[in-house]
Coordinates of C-alpha atoms and ligand atoms in Angstrom, one line a residue:
Chain A
X1 CA -21.2 11.5 -25.5
X2 CA -17.7 10.4 -24.9
X3 CA -17.1 8.0 -22.1
X4 CA -14.0 8.4 -20.0
X5 CA -14.7 5.3 -17.9
X6 CA -16.8 2.3 -18.7
X7 CA -17.3 -0.8 -16.6
X8 CA -19.4 -3.8 -17.6
X9 CA -20.4 -6.6 -15.2
X10 CA -17.3 -6.3 -13.1
X11 CA -16.8 -9.1 -10.5
X12 CA -14.1 -9.5 -7.9
X13 CA -14.1 -12.3 -5.4
X14 CA -11.5 -12.3 -2.6
X15 CA -10.0 -15.3 -1.0
X16 CA -12.4 -16.6 1.5
X17 CA -15.3 -16.0 -0.9
X18 CA -16.2 -12.3 -0.3
X19 CA -17.9 -11.0 -3.4
X20 CA -16.6 -7.5 -3.0
X21 CA -17.8 -6.5 -6.5
X22 CA -20.6 -8.5 -7.9
X23 CA -21.7 -7.5 -11.4
X24 CA -21.1 -3.8 -11.3
X25 CA -21.5 -1.6 -14.3
X26 CA -21.0 2.1 -14.7
X27 CA -20.4 4.7 -17.4
X28 CA -18.7 8.0 -16.7
X29 CA -18.9 10.8 -19.3
X30 CA -15.7 12.6 -20.0
X31 CA -15.3 15.9 -18.2
X32 CA -17.8 15.1 -15.4
X33 CA -17.6 14.1 -11.8
X34 CA -19.0 10.7 -10.9
X35 CA -19.7 9.9 -7.3
X36 CA -19.8 6.4 -5.8
X37 CA -21.7 6.3 -2.6
X38 CA -22.2 3.3 -0.5
X39 CA -22.0 1.9 3.1
X40 CA -18.8 0.4 4.5
X41 CA -17.8 -2.7 2.7
X42 CA -20.0 -2.0 -0.3
X43 CA -17.1 -2.5 -2.7
X44 CA -16.3 1.1 -3.6
X45 CA -12.5 0.8 -3.0
X46 CA -12.3 -2.5 -4.8
X47 CA -14.0 -0.9 -7.9
X48 CA -11.5 2.0 -7.8
X49 CA -8.7 -0.5 -7.5
X50 CA -9.9 -2.4 -10.5
X51 CA -10.3 0.7 -12.6
X52 CA -6.8 1.9 -11.7
X53 CA -5.3 -1.5 -12.6
X54 CA -4.2 -2.2 -9.0
X55 CA -6.4 -5.3 -8.9
X56 CA -7.4 -7.6 -11.8
X57 CA -11.1 -8.3 -12.1
X58 CA -12.3 -11.9 -12.0
X59 CA -14.7 -11.3 -14.8
X60 CA -16.4 -8.5 -16.6
X61 CA -14.5 -5.7 -18.4
X62 CA -13.6 -2.1 -17.9
X63 CA -11.9 0.6 -19.8
X64 CA -10.5 4.0 -19.1
X65 CA -10.3 6.4 -22.1
X66 CA -11.0 3.4 -24.3
X67 CA -8.1 1.4 -22.9
X68 CA -8.9 -1.9 -21.4
X69 CA -7.8 -2.0 -17.8
X70 CA -6.5 -5.6 -18.2
X71 CA -5.1 -5.8 -21.7
X72 CA -3.9 -2.1 -22.0
X73 CA -3.2 -1.4 -18.4
X74 CA 0.0 0.5 -19.3
X75 CA -2.0 3.1 -21.3
X76 CA -4.5 3.4 -18.5
X77 CA -1.8 4.1 -15.9
X78 CA -0.2 6.7 -18.1
X79 CA -3.4 8.7 -18.1
X80 CA -4.8 8.4 -14.6
X81 CA -4.1 9.7 -11.1
X82 CA -5.1 7.8 -7.9
X83 CA -5.5 9.0 -4.3
X84 CA -6.4 5.9 -2.5
X85 CA -8.5 5.6 0.6
X86 CA -5.5 5.3 2.9
X87 CA -2.8 7.9 2.2
X88 CA 0.2 6.2 0.6
X89 CA 2.9 8.5 1.9
X90 CA 6.4 7.4 2.6
X91 CA 7.0 8.4 6.2
X92 CA 10.7 8.5 5.9
X93 CA 10.8 11.0 3.0
X94 CA 10.0 14.7 3.2
X95 CA 6.9 16.0 1.5
X96 CA 9.0 17.2 -1.4
X97 CA 10.9 14.0 -1.8
X98 CA 7.6 12.0 -1.8
X99 CA 6.3 14.1 -4.6
X100 CA 9.5 14.1 -6.5
X101 CA 9.7 10.3 -6.4
X102 CA 6.1 9.8 -7.6
X103 CA 6.7 12.5 -10.2
X104 CA 9.7 10.7 -11.6
X105 CA 7.8 7.4 -11.6
X106 CA 5.1 9.1 -13.6
X107 CA 7.7 9.8 -16.2
X108 CA 8.5 13.5 -15.3
X109 CA 12.1 14.4 -15.4
X110 CA 13.7 15.1 -12.1
X111 CA 13.6 18.9 -12.5
X112 CA 10.0 18.9 -13.8
X113 CA 9.0 16.7 -11.0
X114 CA 10.5 19.1 -8.4
X115 CA 9.0 22.2 -10.1
X116 CA 5.6 20.5 -10.2
X117 CA 5.9 19.3 -6.7
X118 CA 6.6 22.8 -5.4
X119 CA 3.5 24.0 -7.3
X120 CA 1.3 21.4 -5.7
X121 CA 2.8 21.8 -2.2
X122 CA 1.8 25.5 -2.5
X123 CA -1.7 24.6 -3.8
X124 CA -2.2 22.2 -0.8
X125 CA -0.6 24.7 1.6
X126 CA 2.2 22.3 2.5
X127 CA 5.1 24.6 1.5
X128 CA 6.2 25.2 5.1
X129 CA 6.3 21.5 5.7
X130 CA 7.9 20.6 2.4
X131 CA 11.3 19.8 3.8
X132 CA 10.0 17.9 6.9
X133 CA 9.9 14.1 7.1
X134 CA 6.3 13.0 6.5
X135 CA 6.3 11.0 9.7
X136 CA 5.9 14.4 11.4
X137 CA 2.8 15.3 9.3
X138 CA -0.7 15.3 10.8
X139 CA -3.3 13.0 9.3
X140 CA -4.8 15.8 7.2
X141 CA -1.4 16.9 5.9
X142 CA -0.6 13.3 4.8
X143 CA -3.9 13.2 3.0
X144 CA -3.2 16.5 1.2
X145 CA 0.2 15.2 0.3
X146 CA -1.3 12.1 -1.1
X147 CA -3.8 14.1 -3.1
X148 CA -1.0 16.2 -4.5
X149 CA 0.8 13.0 -5.6
X150 CA -2.2 12.0 -7.6
X151 CA -2.1 15.3 -9.6
X152 CA 1.6 15.5 -10.4
X153 CA 1.3 14.5 -14.1
X154 CA -2.0 16.3 -14.7
X155 CA -3.9 13.1 -15.4
X156 CA -7.0 13.4 -17.5
X157 CA -8.9 10.9 -15.3
X158 CA -8.6 11.2 -11.6
X159 CA -9.7 8.6 -9.0
X160 CA -10.3 9.9 -5.5
X161 CA -11.2 7.3 -2.8
X162 CA -12.8 9.3 0.1
X163 CA -10.6 12.3 -0.6
X164 CA -11.9 14.5 2.2
X165 CA -12.0 11.9 5.0
X166 CA -9.9 13.3 7.8
X167 CA -9.7 16.8 6.4
X168 CA -10.9 19.8 8.4
X169 CA -13.8 21.8 7.0
X170 CA -11.4 24.5 5.6
X171 CA -9.2 22.0 3.8
X172 CA -12.3 20.2 2.5
X173 CA -13.7 23.4 1.0
X174 CA -10.3 24.0 -0.5
X175 CA -10.1 20.6 -2.1
X176 CA -13.6 21.0 -3.5
X177 CA -12.4 24.1 -5.2
X178 CA -9.4 22.3 -6.6
X179 CA -11.6 19.5 -7.9
X180 CA -14.0 22.0 -9.5
X181 CA -11.1 23.8 -11.2
X182 CA -9.7 20.5 -12.6
X183 CA -13.1 19.6 -14.0
X184 CA -13.4 23.0 -15.6
X185 CA -10.1 22.2 -17.3
X186 CA -11.6 19.0 -18.7
X187 CA -10.5 16.4 -16.1
X188 CA -12.9 13.5 -15.4
X189 CA -13.2 12.6 -11.8
X190 CA -14.5 9.5 -10.1
X191 CA -14.8 9.9 -6.4
X192 CA -16.1 7.8 -3.5
X193 CA -17.4 9.6 -0.4
X194 CA -19.3 9.1 2.8
X195 CA -20.4 12.7 2.8
X196 CA -23.7 13.4 1.1
X197 CA -23.0 17.1 1.0
X198 CA -19.9 16.4 -0.9
X199 CA -21.5 14.1 -3.4
X200 CA -24.3 16.5 -3.8
X201 CA -22.1 19.5 -4.4
X202 CA -19.5 17.9 -6.7
X203 CA -21.1 15.0 -8.6
X204 CA -22.9 15.3 -11.9
X205 CA -24.0 11.7 -11.5
X206 CA -24.1 9.6 -8.4
X207 CA -24.3 5.8 -8.2
X208 CA -25.3 4.2 -4.9
X209 CA -23.4 0.9 -4.5
X210 CA -24.3 -1.9 -2.1
X211 CA -23.1 -5.5 -1.9
X212 CA -20.9 -4.8 -4.9
X213 CA -23.7 -3.7 -7.3
X214 CA -25.0 -0.3 -8.4
X215 CA -28.5 -0.2 -6.8
X216 CA -29.5 3.2 -8.0
X217 CA -28.0 5.9 -10.2
X218 CA -28.9 9.4 -11.4
X219 CA -28.2 13.1 -10.9
X220 CA -28.4 14.2 -7.3
X221 CA -31.8 15.8 -8.0
X222 CA -33.1 12.7 -9.8
X223 CA -32.1 10.5 -6.8
X224 CA -33.8 12.9 -4.4
X225 CA -37.0 12.9 -6.4
X226 CA -37.3 9.1 -6.3
X227 CA -38.1 9.5 -2.7
X228 CA -41.1 11.7 -3.2
X229 CA -41.4 15.3 -2.4
X230 CA -41.3 15.4 1.4
X231 CA -39.5 14.1 4.4
X232 CA -41.1 14.3 7.9
X233 CA -38.9 15.0 10.9
X234 CA -40.4 14.1 14.3
X235 CA -38.8 14.9 17.6
X236 CA -39.9 12.7 20.5
X237 CA -39.6 13.5 24.2
X238 CA -36.9 10.8 24.7
X239 CA -34.7 8.3 22.9
X240 CA -36.8 5.5 24.2
X241 CA -40.0 7.0 22.7
X242 CA -38.2 7.4 19.4
X243 CA -37.1 3.8 19.4
X244 CA -40.7 2.7 20.2
X245 CA -42.0 4.9 17.4
X246 CA -39.4 3.4 15.0
X247 CA -40.6 -0.1 15.7
X248 CA -44.2 0.9 15.5
X249 CA -43.8 2.5 12.1
X250 CA -41.8 -0.4 10.8
X251 CA -44.7 -2.7 11.8
X252 CA -47.6 -0.5 10.6
X253 CA -46.2 0.9 7.3
X254 CA -43.3 -1.4 6.6
X255 CA -40.6 1.2 6.4
X256 CA -37.7 1.7 8.8
X257 CA -37.5 5.4 9.7
X258 CA -34.1 6.9 10.5
X259 CA -33.5 7.4 14.2
X260 CA -31.2 10.1 15.4
X261 CA -31.3 10.4 19.2
X262 CA -34.9 11.4 19.9
X263 CA -35.5 12.3 16.3
X264 CA -37.4 10.1 13.8
X265 CA -37.1 10.8 10.1
X266 CA -39.2 9.3 7.3
X267 CA -39.6 10.0 3.6
X268 CA -43.3 10.3 2.8
X269 CA -43.9 8.2 -0.3
X270 CA -47.5 9.5 -0.7
X271 CA -46.6 13.1 -0.1
X272 CA -47.9 15.3 2.6
X273 CA -51.2 13.4 2.6
X274 CA -49.5 10.7 4.5
X275 CA -49.0 13.0 7.5
X276 CA -52.5 12.3 8.6
X277 CA -52.0 8.5 8.5
X278 CA -48.9 8.9 10.6
X279 CA -50.6 11.2 13.1
X280 CA -53.4 8.6 13.5
X281 CA -50.9 5.8 14.1
X282 CA -49.0 7.9 16.7
X283 CA -52.2 9.0 18.4
X284 CA -53.5 5.4 18.7
X285 CA -50.2 4.4 20.4
X286 CA -50.1 7.5 22.5
X287 CA -46.7 8.5 21.1
X288 CA -47.1 12.1 20.1
X289 CA -44.0 14.1 19.0
X290 CA -42.9 17.3 20.7
X291 CA -42.1 18.8 17.3
X292 CA -43.0 18.1 13.7
X293 CA -41.3 19.4 10.6
X294 CA -41.7 18.8 6.9
X295 CA -38.8 19.3 4.5
X296 CA -37.3 18.4 1.1
X297 CA -35.4 15.2 1.0
X298 CA -31.6 15.3 1.2
X299 CA -29.1 12.8 -0.4
X300 CA -28.7 11.4 3.2
X301 CA -32.4 10.3 3.1
X302 CA -31.9 8.7 -0.4
X303 CA -28.8 6.8 0.8
X304 CA -30.6 5.6 3.9
X305 CA -33.7 4.5 2.2
X306 CA -31.8 2.6 -0.4
X307 CA -29.3 0.9 1.9
X308 CA -31.4 1.0 5.1
X309 CA -31.4 -2.8 5.3
X310 CA -27.7 -2.6 6.1
X311 CA -28.4 -0.6 9.2
X312 CA -31.1 -3.1 10.2
X313 CA -28.7 -6.1 9.7
X314 CA -26.0 -4.3 11.6
X315 CA -28.4 -3.9 14.6
X316 CA -28.9 -7.6 14.6
X317 CA -25.1 -8.0 14.5
X318 CA -25.5 -9.9 11.3
X319 CA -23.2 -8.4 8.7
X320 CA -19.5 -8.9 8.7
Chain B
X1 CA -20.3 5.8 -28.0
X2 CA -17.3 4.2 -26.3
X3 CA -14.8 6.5 -27.8
X4 CA -11.7 7.6 -25.9
X5 CA -12.1 11.0 -24.5
X6 CA -9.4 13.3 -25.8
X7 CA -10.0 16.2 -23.5
X8 CA -6.4 16.3 -22.4
X9 CA -3.7 15.3 -24.9
X10 CA -3.4 11.6 -24.3
X11 CA -0.2 10.3 -22.8
X12 CA 1.3 7.4 -24.6
X13 CA 2.7 4.7 -22.3
X14 CA 6.5 4.5 -22.3
X15 CA 8.1 1.1 -22.2
X16 CA 11.5 -0.6 -22.4
X17 CA 14.7 -1.0 -20.6
X18 CA 15.5 2.6 -20.1
X19 CA 12.3 3.1 -18.2
X20 CA 13.0 0.0 -16.1
X21 CA 16.4 1.3 -15.1
X22 CA 15.3 4.9 -14.4
X23 CA 12.5 3.6 -12.2
X24 CA 14.7 1.1 -10.5
X25 CA 17.1 4.0 -9.7
X26 CA 14.3 6.1 -8.2
X27 CA 13.0 3.2 -6.0
X28 CA 16.5 2.3 -4.9
X29 CA 17.2 5.9 -3.9
X30 CA 14.0 6.0 -1.9
X31 CA 14.9 2.8 0.0
X32 CA 18.4 4.0 0.7
X33 CA 17.1 7.3 2.1
X34 CA 14.7 5.3 4.3
X35 CA 17.5 3.0 5.4
X36 CA 19.6 5.9 6.6
X37 CA 16.7 7.7 8.3
X38 CA 15.2 4.8 10.2
X39 CA 17.3 4.5 13.4
X40 CA 16.4 0.8 13.8
X41 CA 17.6 -0.2 10.4
X42 CA 20.8 1.7 10.7
X43 CA 21.3 0.0 14.1
X44 CA 20.6 -3.5 12.7
X45 CA 22.8 -3.0 9.7
X46 CA 25.8 -1.4 11.4
X47 CA 25.9 -1.6 15.2
X48 CA 24.7 -5.1 15.6
X49 CA 27.4 -6.7 13.4
X50 CA 30.0 -4.7 15.2
X51 CA 28.7 -6.1 18.5
X52 CA 28.9 -9.6 17.1
X53 CA 32.5 -9.0 16.1
X54 CA 33.4 -7.8 19.6
X55 CA 31.4 -10.6 21.3
X56 CA 33.0 -13.4 19.4
X57 CA 36.4 -11.8 19.3
X58 CA 36.7 -11.1 23.0
X59 CA 34.1 -13.1 24.8
X60 CA 33.6 -16.5 23.1
X61 CA 36.7 -16.5 20.9
X62 CA 39.1 -17.7 23.7
X63 CA 37.1 -20.8 24.2
X64 CA 36.9 -21.8 20.5
X65 CA 39.9 -23.7 19.0
X66 CA 40.4 -23.3 15.3
X67 CA 43.0 -24.8 13.0
X68 CA 45.4 -22.6 11.2
X69 CA 45.3 -18.8 11.8
X70 CA 44.1 -16.9 14.8
X71 CA 40.4 -17.0 15.8
X72 CA 39.7 -13.5 14.5
X73 CA 40.9 -14.5 11.1
X74 CA 38.6 -17.5 11.3
X75 CA 35.7 -15.4 12.5
X76 CA 35.6 -12.5 10.1
X77 CA 34.4 -14.5 7.0
X78 CA 31.6 -15.9 9.2
X79 CA 30.7 -12.4 10.3
X80 CA 30.6 -11.1 6.8
X81 CA 28.0 -13.7 5.8
X82 CA 26.0 -13.5 9.0
X83 CA 25.8 -9.7 8.5
X84 CA 24.4 -9.8 5.0
X85 CA 22.1 -12.7 5.8
X86 CA 20.6 -10.9 8.9
X87 CA 20.3 -7.8 6.8
X88 CA 18.0 -9.4 4.4
X89 CA 15.4 -9.6 7.2
X90 CA 15.1 -5.8 6.5
X91 CA 14.1 -6.6 2.9
X92 CA 11.2 -8.8 4.2
X93 CA 10.1 -6.2 6.7
X94 CA 10.4 -3.3 4.3
X95 CA 8.3 -4.9 1.6
X96 CA 5.7 -6.1 4.0
X97 CA 5.4 -2.5 5.3
X98 CA 5.1 -1.1 1.7
X99 CA 2.4 -3.6 0.9
X100 CA 0.3 -3.0 4.0
X101 CA 0.7 0.7 4.1
X102 CA -0.8 1.0 0.6
X103 CA 2.5 2.0 -0.9
X104 CA 2.6 -0.8 -3.4
X105 CA -1.0 0.0 -4.4
X106 CA 0.2 3.5 -5.3
X107 CA 3.2 2.1 -7.2
X108 CA 0.8 -0.2 -9.1
X109 CA -1.3 2.7 -10.3
X110 CA 1.7 4.6 -11.7
X111 CA 3.0 4.3 -15.3
X112 CA 6.2 2.9 -14.0
X113 CA 7.9 -0.5 -14.7
X114 CA 6.3 -2.7 -12.1
X115 CA 9.3 -4.9 -11.9
X116 CA 11.3 -1.9 -10.6
X117 CA 9.6 -2.2 -7.2
X118 CA 11.4 -5.4 -6.3
X119 CA 14.5 -4.6 -8.3
X120 CA 14.8 -1.3 -6.5
X121 CA 14.4 -3.0 -3.2
X122 CA 17.1 -5.6 -3.8
X123 CA 19.5 -3.1 -5.4
X124 CA 19.2 -0.9 -2.2
X125 CA 20.0 -4.0 -0.2
X126 CA 23.0 -4.6 -2.3
X127 CA 24.3 -1.0 -1.8
X128 CA 23.6 -1.3 2.0
X129 CA 25.6 -4.6 2.0
X130 CA 28.6 -3.0 0.2
X131 CA 28.7 -0.3 2.9
X132 CA 28.3 -2.6 5.8
X133 CA 31.0 -5.0 4.5
X134 CA 33.4 -2.2 4.3
X135 CA 32.6 -1.1 7.8
X136 CA 32.9 -4.5 9.2
X137 CA 36.2 -5.1 7.5
X138 CA 37.5 -1.9 9.0
X139 CA 36.3 -2.9 12.5
X140 CA 37.8 -6.4 12.0
X141 CA 41.2 -4.9 11.1
X142 CA 41.0 -2.8 14.3
X143 CA 40.6 -5.9 16.4
X144 CA 43.4 -7.8 14.8
X145 CA 42.0 -9.3 11.6
X146 CA 44.6 -9.7 8.8
X147 CA 44.2 -10.7 5.1
X148 CA 46.7 -13.4 4.2
X149 CA 45.7 -14.4 0.7
X150 CA 46.1 -11.0 -1.0
X151 CA 43.8 -8.1 -1.5
X152 CA 42.4 -9.2 -4.8
X153 CA 41.4 -12.6 -3.5
X154 CA 39.8 -11.0 -0.5
X155 CA 37.8 -8.6 -2.7
X156 CA 36.8 -11.5 -4.9
X157 CA 35.5 -13.2 -1.7
X158 CA 33.4 -10.2 -0.8
X159 CA 31.9 -10.2 -4.3
X160 CA 30.9 -13.8 -3.8
X161 CA 29.2 -12.9 -0.6
X162 CA 27.4 -9.9 -2.2
X163 CA 26.1 -12.1 -5.0
X164 CA 24.8 -14.6 -2.5
X165 CA 23.2 -11.9 -0.4
X166 CA 21.6 -10.5 -3.6
X167 CA 20.0 -13.9 -4.2
X168 CA 18.9 -14.0 -0.6
X169 CA 17.2 -10.6 -0.9
X170 CA 14.9 -12.0 -3.6
X171 CA 14.0 -14.8 -1.3
X172 CA 13.3 -12.5 1.6
X173 CA 11.3 -10.2 -0.7
X174 CA 9.0 -13.2 -1.2
X175 CA 8.6 -13.6 2.6
X176 CA 7.7 -9.9 2.8
X177 CA 5.0 -10.3 0.2
X178 CA 3.6 -13.5 1.8
X179 CA 3.5 -12.2 5.4
X180 CA 0.2 -10.8 6.6
X181 CA 2.1 -8.0 8.4
X182 CA 5.5 -6.7 9.2
X183 CA 5.8 -8.5 12.6
X184 CA 5.1 -11.8 10.9
X185 CA 7.6 -11.0 8.2
X186 CA 10.2 -10.8 10.9
X187 CA 9.0 -13.8 12.7
X188 CA 9.0 -15.9 9.5
X189 CA 12.6 -14.9 8.8
X190 CA 14.3 -16.0 12.0
X191 CA 13.6 -19.7 11.9
X192 CA 15.1 -19.8 8.4
X193 CA 18.2 -17.8 9.2
X194 CA 19.1 -19.2 12.6
X195 CA 19.9 -22.8 11.7
X196 CA 21.6 -21.7 8.5
X197 CA 23.8 -19.1 10.3
X198 CA 24.7 -20.9 13.5
X199 CA 24.7 -24.6 12.3
X200 CA 27.4 -23.6 9.9
X201 CA 31.1 -23.1 9.8
X202 CA 30.7 -19.4 10.4
X203 CA 31.7 -19.2 14.1
X204 CA 33.0 -22.7 15.1
X205 CA 34.7 -25.5 13.2
X206 CA 32.1 -28.0 12.0
X207 CA 34.2 -30.9 13.4
X208 CA 33.3 -29.6 16.9
X209 CA 29.6 -30.3 16.3
X210 CA 27.8 -33.6 17.0
X211 CA 28.1 -36.2 14.2
X212 CA 24.5 -36.1 13.1
X213 CA 24.7 -32.3 12.5
X214 CA 27.9 -32.4 10.6
X215 CA 26.6 -33.5 7.2
X216 CA 24.1 -30.6 7.2
X217 CA 26.6 -28.1 8.6
X218 CA 29.2 -29.0 6.0
X219 CA 27.0 -28.9 2.9
X220 CA 24.5 -26.1 3.5
X221 CA 25.1 -23.0 1.4
X222 CA 26.1 -20.7 4.3
X223 CA 29.0 -22.9 5.2
X224 CA 30.1 -23.2 1.6
X225 CA 30.1 -19.4 1.3
X226 CA 32.0 -19.0 4.5
X227 CA 34.5 -21.6 3.6
X228 CA 35.1 -19.9 0.2
X229 CA 35.5 -16.5 1.9
X230 CA 37.9 -18.0 4.4
X231 CA 40.0 -19.6 1.7
X232 CA 40.1 -16.3 -0.2
X233 CA 41.1 -14.4 2.9
X234 CA 43.3 -16.8 4.8
X235 CA 44.8 -18.8 1.9
X236 CA 44.5 -22.4 0.9
X237 CA 42.8 -24.2 -2.0
X238 CA 39.9 -22.1 -3.3
X239 CA 38.6 -23.4 -6.7
X240 CA 36.2 -26.0 -5.3
X241 CA 34.6 -23.6 -2.7
X242 CA 34.3 -20.8 -5.2
X243 CA 32.7 -22.9 -7.9
X244 CA 30.2 -24.3 -5.4
X245 CA 29.5 -20.8 -4.0
X246 CA 28.8 -19.5 -7.5
X247 CA 26.5 -22.4 -8.3
X248 CA 24.5 -21.8 -5.1
X249 CA 24.2 -18.1 -5.6
X250 CA 23.3 -18.2 -9.3
X251 CA 21.0 -21.2 -8.7
X252 CA 19.1 -19.5 -5.8
X253 CA 18.9 -16.3 -7.9
X254 CA 17.4 -18.1 -10.9
X255 CA 14.8 -19.8 -8.7
X256 CA 14.0 -17.0 -6.2
X257 CA 13.9 -13.9 -8.4
X258 CA 11.1 -15.2 -10.7
X259 CA 9.2 -16.7 -7.7
X260 CA 9.3 -13.3 -6.0
X261 CA 8.3 -11.5 -9.2
X262 CA 5.4 -13.9 -9.7
X263 CA 4.3 -13.5 -6.1
X264 CA 4.4 -9.8 -6.6
X265 CA 2.1 -10.0 -9.6
X266 CA -0.2 -12.4 -7.8
X267 CA -0.7 -10.5 -4.6
X268 CA -3.6 -8.6 -6.2
Ligands
ATP401 N1 -7.6 -7.4 -0.1 C1 -8.8 -7.9 0.3 N2 -8.8 -9.2 0.7 C2 -10.0 -9.7 1.1 N3 -11.1 -9.1 1.2 C3 -11.1 -7.8 0.9 C4 -10.0 -7.1 0.4 N4 -10.3 -5.8 0.1 C5 -11.6 -5.7 0.4 N5 -12.1 -6.9 0.9 C6 -13.5 -7.1 1.2 O1 -14.3 -6.7 0.2 C7 -15.5 -6.0 0.6 C8 -15.5 -4.6 -0.1 O2 -14.5 -3.9 0.4 P1 -14.2 -2.4 -0.1 O3 -12.9 -1.9 0.6 O4 -14.2 -2.4 -1.6 O5 -15.4 -1.6 0.4 P2 -15.7 0.0 0.5 O6 -17.0 0.2 -0.1 O7 -14.5 0.7 0.0 O8 -15.8 0.2 2.1 P3 -15.4 1.5 3.0 O9 -16.5 2.5 2.9 O10 -15.4 0.9 4.4 O11 -14.1 2.0 2.5 C9 -15.4 -6.0 2.1 O12 -16.2 -7.0 2.6 C10 -14.0 -6.2 2.4 O13 -13.8 -6.9 3.6
MG402 MG1 -13.3 2.1 0.7

């Protein structure tokens, strides 16, 4: 196995003492897609910034294609592409000028940069807007332009921080296609995302990050199987009833179910046999659902069961 | 196990001076394009100084007594310096904006010479200043300004001002990098520029100021630059002013450029 990205015990503490990354390690095999998943503030963007040499880590080490991100950062930069979480587009330049500039700064000649820019504008369906100032672009167009900028020099390792946030479903599908094609050609991709569907579809390996650490890692199906085979979906007659049931289940079985309106969802650790226990609890409290459903777990469930404490703390207004 | 993947042919990092200059050129070009396209920055660098020329020439000028030549000849060297000094606020604002819009993050992930970001910004300011000084000279001549000490001395004076402004750009780069946002970058710039510009020999003779202010007004760098420019434009002894101006400019550049570069490296 060849590693394209390796990080060992990375730590980054910001002024004011926020431990954004707190002993994080990861390994990404060359030619695969690695998904970083985590709640807001988990440290995903900071990790991406360390791996792309934007930030220096306080301790630990990391390398990309075998080059240390601190001591051989020039080599790292020559071989990576980054599309950051917030589109870094120069509003005063046209789409084409933006790409030409980034292309020249990634060591393409001016003519090659323009040719490559036109190719990518076409790929991201921005050709019609190529000569317009980026100030007039919609949010999704800026994002696509930013993604194009990350691909100019055909980097062998690509970092995408929430690449599809703000894209319409059509553009999202199109981007997934582009990423899959790049991976087929041998590109390694590290992406962060808030969309489970995206992580599920694209990633070979997913790491769930919370409080600056990897708290769980595996292929999408491995992660799902850690939850047990089945999730129960209950629909109550009102949101209030759902809330009451949520509190009751937390008290009786020690797990916080996920509440969505009048819906209550809970992974069954002991399999379908646990249905009976739940029904007894609900019956005793006179809280019967209007509908009951059993299904396979999704990555959403994995994410929530791993990081559910965050939601709980948020409800108490605890976490900054 | 930790072997570099060679799926794509690996790109070897390029280094050296030619990379620095080509990157600096690209960043400069980008900043110049922005300058021309942002109406506010075009206004601040051209319309505002013209308004100052007209204001002092026709509104305040009559009330100010100056020794030697006419007031407009006294005024223009001051306007030159004021214009480039106020222009450097744009440096602070521009860099703060780049920093907070994630642009510098993108630059830092590119295989470019990192020093080209600040060098490109200050070079663009230098080019802007050349353009603005030509414009202001033309406007000055239209309202009666005359060069008495010869064209070469006058051009030499403008070069002195450009060098000083270049040093200032580095200082204001640092303000841009320190400011938490663009508005603050602007707010931080004014308290520095106002006393230096107005408590100077730029618009009125220092002798007309109260006694306690005169030592500052006489010896601060803006006055020294204005006095040098005035001597090189209106005639009179120049050597002393020119040497002091050069010392200030080079001294500030030697101090401010490394400080800004260090701040740039440390902002992450
Ligand atoms: N430049 C910075 N200065 C100070 N604190 C920062 C800085 N950048 C991030 N942080 C803090 O570090 C923590 C992790 O932030 P980070 O942006 O890495 O999270 P994230 O997982 O990308 O979150 P999101 O999903 O919201 O993008 C947060 O608490 C954040 O406030
Ligand atoms: Mg983020």
